[in-house]
Amino acid sequence: MGAKGASEDGDRRIGRRALIVGGLAAAAGTAALARDELARLWWRLPGVDKPRTPGAVDFAGARWVAASDANWRGADRPDDFGIDMVVVHVTQGSLDSAVRAFQDPGHKAAAHYIVGKDGRITQMIRELDVAYHAGNRDYNERSVGIEHEGFVDRPEDFTAEMYAASARLTAGICARYGMPVDRKHIIGHVEVPGTDHTDPGPHWDWDRYMELVRRAGTVRAAPSGSPSPTAR
């Protein structure tokens, strides 16, 4: 599960890209660039929320359950932060316990999705937004986090239904953001620099999972009906 309290404070600051672009605009005196950047940043001011469609999901068929807004921050990905990774997690508990944790403002962490043992998918944070799931600010900004119901030391928790559903989810994310389907772009929480987590653990079958993601990607002949990355 995402590292508790690992990045909530740092993630509330404006991203490095915004600061760099703003600095360049000031130095160059380029009014058009400054206006463009202000258009991206106005909604980050206190009390301003970027419009969203209540209950909208990025994966067709997912159920929406909102995470506490203390466990993520609003963004406009991939426009402000490019998405080039999927991070695979394991909840170390039941799906219901993970949902409760992500709804708890004191938890200070949450992932975008949870995949159950039965293959059902719950989305708790929009892909547009930055979830506090990886314990590393840069990785949070660049990635989509997917939790999987179960325990790292129980291989029986990683069911065929879970693998198949998660693979379809990851294939869709890769297609949306033009990500290669490989282990440089689909990683485990344990591979995030600075983390003390071990998930998804030694029983997660990476070869099986990556093959399923590739197969799911090849059958995506047409959009599944999921909103585009710019859908609100």
CSV table of C-alpha atoms in Angstrom, one decimal:
chain,number,residue,atom,x,y,z
A,1,MET,CA,0.0,0.0,0.0
A,2,GLY,CA,1.1,3.6,-0.5
A,3,ALA,CA,3.6,4.9,2.0
A,4,LYS,CA,1.7,6.7,4.8
A,5,GLY,CA,2.6,10.4,5.1
A,6,ALA,CA,5.5,10.1,2.6
A,7,SER,CA,4.8,12.9,0.3
A,8,GLU,CA,1.7,14.9,1.2
A,9,ASP,CA,3.5,18.1,2.2
A,10,GLY,CA,5.8,18.2,-0.8
A,11,ASP,CA,3.0,17.3,-3.2
A,12,ARG,CA,1.0,20.4,-2.2
A,13,ARG,CA,3.5,22.7,-3.8
A,14,ILE,CA,3.3,23.8,-7.5
A,15,GLY,CA,5.3,21.4,-9.7
A,16,ARG,CA,8.8,22.1,-10.9
A,17,ARG,CA,7.7,22.4,-14.5
A,18,ALA,CA,5.3,25.3,-13.6
A,19,LEU,CA,8.1,27.1,-11.7
A,20,ILE,CA,10.6,26.6,-14.4
A,21,VAL,CA,8.3,27.8,-17.1
A,22,GLY,CA,7.2,30.8,-15.0
A,23,GLY,CA,10.8,31.7,-14.4
A,24,LEU,CA,11.6,31.6,-18.1
A,25,ALA,CA,8.6,33.7,-18.9
A,26,ALA,CA,9.7,36.3,-16.4
A,27,ALA,CA,13.3,36.3,-17.6
A,28,ALA,CA,12.3,36.5,-21.3
A,29,GLY,CA,9.4,38.9,-20.7
A,30,THR,CA,7.2,36.7,-22.9
A,31,ALA,CA,3.7,37.8,-22.0
A,32,ALA,CA,2.0,35.0,-24.1
A,33,LEU,CA,3.9,32.3,-22.3
A,34,ALA,CA,3.1,33.8,-18.9
A,35,ARG,CA,-0.6,34.0,-19.8
A,36,ASP,CA,-0.5,30.4,-20.9
A,37,GLU,CA,1.1,29.3,-17.6
A,38,LEU,CA,-1.4,31.4,-15.6
A,39,ALA,CA,-4.2,29.7,-17.4
A,40,ARG,CA,-2.9,26.4,-16.1
A,41,LEU,CA,-2.3,27.6,-12.6
A,42,TRP,CA,-5.3,29.7,-11.7
A,43,TRP,CA,-7.2,26.8,-10.3
A,44,ARG,CA,-4.4,25.9,-7.9
A,45,LEU,CA,-5.1,29.1,-5.9
A,46,PRO,CA,-6.7,28.5,-2.5
A,47,GLY,CA,-10.4,28.0,-2.8
A,48,VAL,CA,-10.4,27.3,-6.5
A,49,ASP,CA,-11.3,23.9,-7.8
A,50,LYS,CA,-10.8,22.8,-11.4
A,51,PRO,CA,-14.2,21.5,-12.7
A,52,ARG,CA,-14.7,17.8,-12.6
A,53,THR,CA,-17.7,15.5,-13.6
A,54,PRO,CA,-18.8,13.9,-10.3
A,55,GLY,CA,-18.3,10.1,-10.4
A,56,ALA,CA,-16.5,10.1,-13.7
A,57,VAL,CA,-14.0,7.2,-14.2
A,58,ASP,CA,-11.1,6.7,-16.5
A,59,PHE,CA,-11.7,2.9,-16.9
A,60,ALA,CA,-15.0,1.7,-18.2
A,61,GLY,CA,-16.7,-0.5,-15.7
A,62,ALA,CA,-14.9,0.7,-12.7
A,63,ARG,CA,-16.9,1.8,-9.7
A,64,TRP,CA,-16.1,5.3,-8.3
A,65,VAL,CA,-15.4,5.8,-4.6
A,66,ALA,CA,-13.7,9.1,-3.8
A,67,ALA,CA,-10.6,9.1,-1.7
A,68,SER,CA,-10.1,11.8,0.9
A,69,ASP,CA,-8.7,15.0,-0.7
A,70,ALA,CA,-6.0,14.9,1.9
A,71,ASN,CA,-4.5,11.9,0.1
A,72,TRP,CA,-4.1,13.4,-3.4
A,73,ARG,CA,-3.7,16.8,-5.1
A,74,GLY,CA,-5.4,18.3,-8.1
A,75,ALA,CA,-3.5,18.4,-11.3
A,76,ASP,CA,-4.1,18.5,-15.1
A,77,ARG,CA,-2.1,15.5,-16.2
A,78,PRO,CA,-0.7,14.8,-18.7
A,79,ASP,CA,-0.5,18.6,-19.5
A,80,ASP,CA,1.3,19.7,-16.4
A,81,PHE,CA,3.0,16.3,-15.5
A,82,GLY,CA,3.5,13.7,-18.1
A,83,ILE,CA,2.5,10.2,-17.2
A,84,ASP,CA,5.0,7.5,-18.1
A,85,MET,CA,4.7,4.8,-15.4
A,86,VAL,CA,2.3,2.4,-13.7
A,87,VAL,CA,3.2,1.4,-10.2
A,88,VAL,CA,1.9,-2.0,-8.9
A,89,HIS,CA,1.0,-2.2,-5.2
A,90,VAL,CA,-0.5,-4.8,-2.9
A,91,THR,CA,-2.9,-3.6,-0.2
A,92,GLN,CA,-1.8,-5.9,2.7
A,93,GLY,CA,-5.4,-6.2,3.6
A,94,SER,CA,-8.9,-6.5,2.1
A,95,LEU,CA,-10.3,-4.3,-0.5
A,96,ASP,CA,-12.7,-2.8,2.0
A,97,SER,CA,-9.9,-2.0,4.4
A,98,ALA,CA,-7.9,-0.3,1.6
A,99,VAL,CA,-11.0,1.8,0.6
A,100,ARG,CA,-11.4,2.9,4.2
A,101,ALA,CA,-7.8,3.8,4.5
A,102,PHE,CA,-7.9,5.9,1.3
A,103,GLN,CA,-11.0,7.7,2.6
A,104,ASP,CA,-9.3,8.5,5.9
A,105,PRO,CA,-7.6,12.0,5.7
A,106,GLY,CA,-5.2,10.9,8.4
A,107,HIS,CA,-3.8,8.1,6.2
A,108,LYS,CA,-2.1,10.7,3.9
A,109,ALA,CA,-1.8,8.1,1.0
A,110,ALA,CA,-4.0,6.6,-1.7
A,111,ALA,CA,-3.7,5.0,-5.1
A,112,HIS,CA,-5.8,5.8,-8.2
A,113,TYR,CA,-7.2,2.2,-8.4
A,114,ILE,CA,-7.8,-0.9,-6.4
A,115,VAL,CA,-8.3,-4.3,-8.1
A,116,GLY,CA,-10.1,-6.9,-6.1
A,117,LYS,CA,-9.5,-10.7,-6.0
A,118,ASP,CA,-12.7,-11.0,-8.0
A,119,GLY,CA,-11.4,-8.7,-10.8
A,120,ARG,CA,-13.6,-5.8,-9.9
A,121,ILE,CA,-12.0,-2.4,-10.2
A,122,THR,CA,-12.5,0.6,-7.9
A,123,GLN,CA,-11.3,4.0,-8.9
A,124,MET,CA,-10.7,6.5,-6.1
A,125,ILE,CA,-8.6,9.2,-7.7
A,126,ARG,CA,-8.8,10.5,-11.3
A,127,GLU,CA,-5.7,9.9,-13.5
A,128,LEU,CA,-5.7,13.6,-14.0
A,129,ASP,CA,-4.7,14.1,-10.4
A,130,VAL,CA,-1.6,13.2,-8.4
A,131,ALA,CA,-2.1,10.4,-5.9
A,132,TYR,CA,0.2,10.0,-2.9
A,133,HIS,CA,1.0,6.3,-3.5
A,134,ALA,CA,4.6,5.9,-4.3
A,135,GLY,CA,6.4,7.6,-1.4
A,136,ASN,CA,8.4,9.7,-3.9
A,137,ARG,CA,7.1,13.0,-5.2
A,138,ASP,CA,8.6,12.7,-8.7
A,139,TYR,CA,7.2,9.2,-9.2
A,140,ASN,CA,3.8,10.3,-7.8
A,141,GLU,CA,3.6,13.0,-10.4
A,142,ARG,CA,4.6,10.7,-13.3
A,143,SER,CA,2.6,7.6,-12.5
A,144,VAL,CA,-0.7,5.9,-12.0
A,145,GLY,CA,-0.9,3.7,-8.9
A,146,ILE,CA,-2.8,0.4,-8.9
A,147,GLU,CA,-3.4,-1.5,-5.6
A,148,HIS,CA,-4.2,-5.2,-5.6
A,149,GLU,CA,-6.2,-6.8,-2.8
A,150,GLY,CA,-4.3,-9.3,-0.7
A,151,PHE,CA,-1.0,-9.9,1.0
A,152,VAL,CA,2.5,-10.2,-0.5
A,153,ASP,CA,3.1,-13.5,1.3
A,154,ARG,CA,-0.1,-15.2,0.0
A,155,PRO,CA,0.3,-16.2,-3.6
A,156,GLU,CA,-3.3,-17.5,-3.6
A,157,ASP,CA,-4.5,-13.9,-3.3
A,158,PHE,CA,-3.3,-13.1,-6.8
A,159,THR,CA,-6.2,-14.7,-8.7
A,160,ALA,CA,-6.7,-15.2,-12.4
A,161,GLU,CA,-9.5,-12.7,-12.3
A,162,MET,CA,-7.3,-10.1,-10.6
A,163,TYR,CA,-4.4,-10.5,-13.1
A,164,ALA,CA,-6.7,-10.3,-16.1
A,165,ALA,CA,-8.6,-7.2,-14.9
A,166,SER,CA,-5.4,-5.4,-13.8
A,167,ALA,CA,-3.8,-6.2,-17.1
A,168,ARG,CA,-6.7,-4.7,-19.0
A,169,LEU,CA,-6.5,-1.6,-16.8
A,170,THR,CA,-2.8,-1.2,-17.3
A,171,ALA,CA,-3.0,-1.8,-21.0
A,172,GLY,CA,-5.6,1.0,-21.2
A,173,ILE,CA,-3.3,3.4,-19.3
A,174,CYS,CA,-0.4,2.6,-21.5
A,175,ALA,CA,-2.5,3.2,-24.6
A,176,ARG,CA,-3.9,6.5,-23.3
A,177,TYR,CA,-0.5,8.0,-22.5
A,178,GLY,CA,1.7,6.3,-25.2
A,179,MET,CA,3.7,4.2,-22.7
A,180,PRO,CA,5.7,1.2,-23.8
A,181,VAL,CA,4.6,-2.0,-22.3
A,182,ASP,CA,7.8,-3.0,-20.5
A,183,ARG,CA,9.3,-3.3,-17.1
A,184,LYS,CA,10.8,0.2,-17.3
A,185,HIS,CA,7.4,1.7,-17.4
A,186,ILE,CA,5.4,-0.9,-15.4
A,187,ILE,CA,7.1,-1.3,-12.0
A,188,GLY,CA,6.5,-2.5,-8.5
A,189,HIS,CA,6.3,-0.3,-5.5
A,190,VAL,CA,9.5,-1.9,-4.3
A,191,GLU,CA,11.3,-0.4,-7.3
A,192,VAL,CA,10.5,3.2,-6.4
A,193,PRO,CA,13.6,5.0,-5.2
A,194,GLY,CA,13.6,5.7,-1.4
A,195,THR,CA,10.7,3.4,-0.6
A,196,ASP,CA,10.7,0.9,2.3
A,197,HIS,CA,7.9,-1.2,0.7
A,198,THR,CA,8.4,-4.6,-0.7
A,199,ASP,CA,5.2,-5.0,-2.7
A,200,PRO,CA,4.0,-6.6,-4.9
A,201,GLY,CA,6.4,-9.2,-3.4
A,202,PRO,CA,8.0,-12.4,-4.7
A,203,HIS,CA,4.8,-14.1,-5.5
A,204,TRP,CA,3.6,-11.5,-8.0
A,205,ASP,CA,4.1,-13.2,-11.4
A,206,TRP,CA,5.7,-10.5,-13.5
A,207,ASP,CA,6.1,-12.6,-16.6
A,208,ARG,CA,2.5,-13.7,-16.6
A,209,TYR,CA,1.3,-10.2,-15.9
A,210,MET,CA,3.3,-8.5,-18.6
A,211,GLU,CA,2.1,-11.0,-21.2
A,212,LEU,CA,-1.5,-10.4,-20.2
A,213,VAL,CA,-0.9,-6.6,-20.5
A,214,ARG,CA,0.5,-7.1,-24.0
A,215,ARG,CA,-2.4,-9.3,-25.0
A,216,ALA,CA,-4.9,-6.8,-23.7
A,217,GLY,CA,-3.2,-4.1,-25.6
A,218,THR,CA,-3.4,-6.0,-28.9
A,219,VAL,CA,-7.1,-6.5,-28.7
A,220,ARG,CA,-7.8,-2.8,-28.2
A,221,ALA,CA,-8.9,-2.3,-31.8
A,222,ALA,CA,-11.1,0.7,-30.7
A,223,PRO,CA,-11.5,2.9,-27.6
A,224,SER,CA,-13.3,1.1,-24.8
A,225,GLY,CA,-15.4,4.1,-24.0
A,226,SER,CA,-13.1,5.4,-21.2
A,227,PRO,CA,-12.8,9.1,-21.0
A,228,SER,CA,-9.8,10.7,-22.7
A,229,PRO,CA,-7.0,12.1,-20.5
A,230,THR,CA,-8.6,15.5,-20.9
A,231,ALA,CA,-12.0,14.5,-19.8
A,232,ARG,CA,-13.1,16.3,-16.7
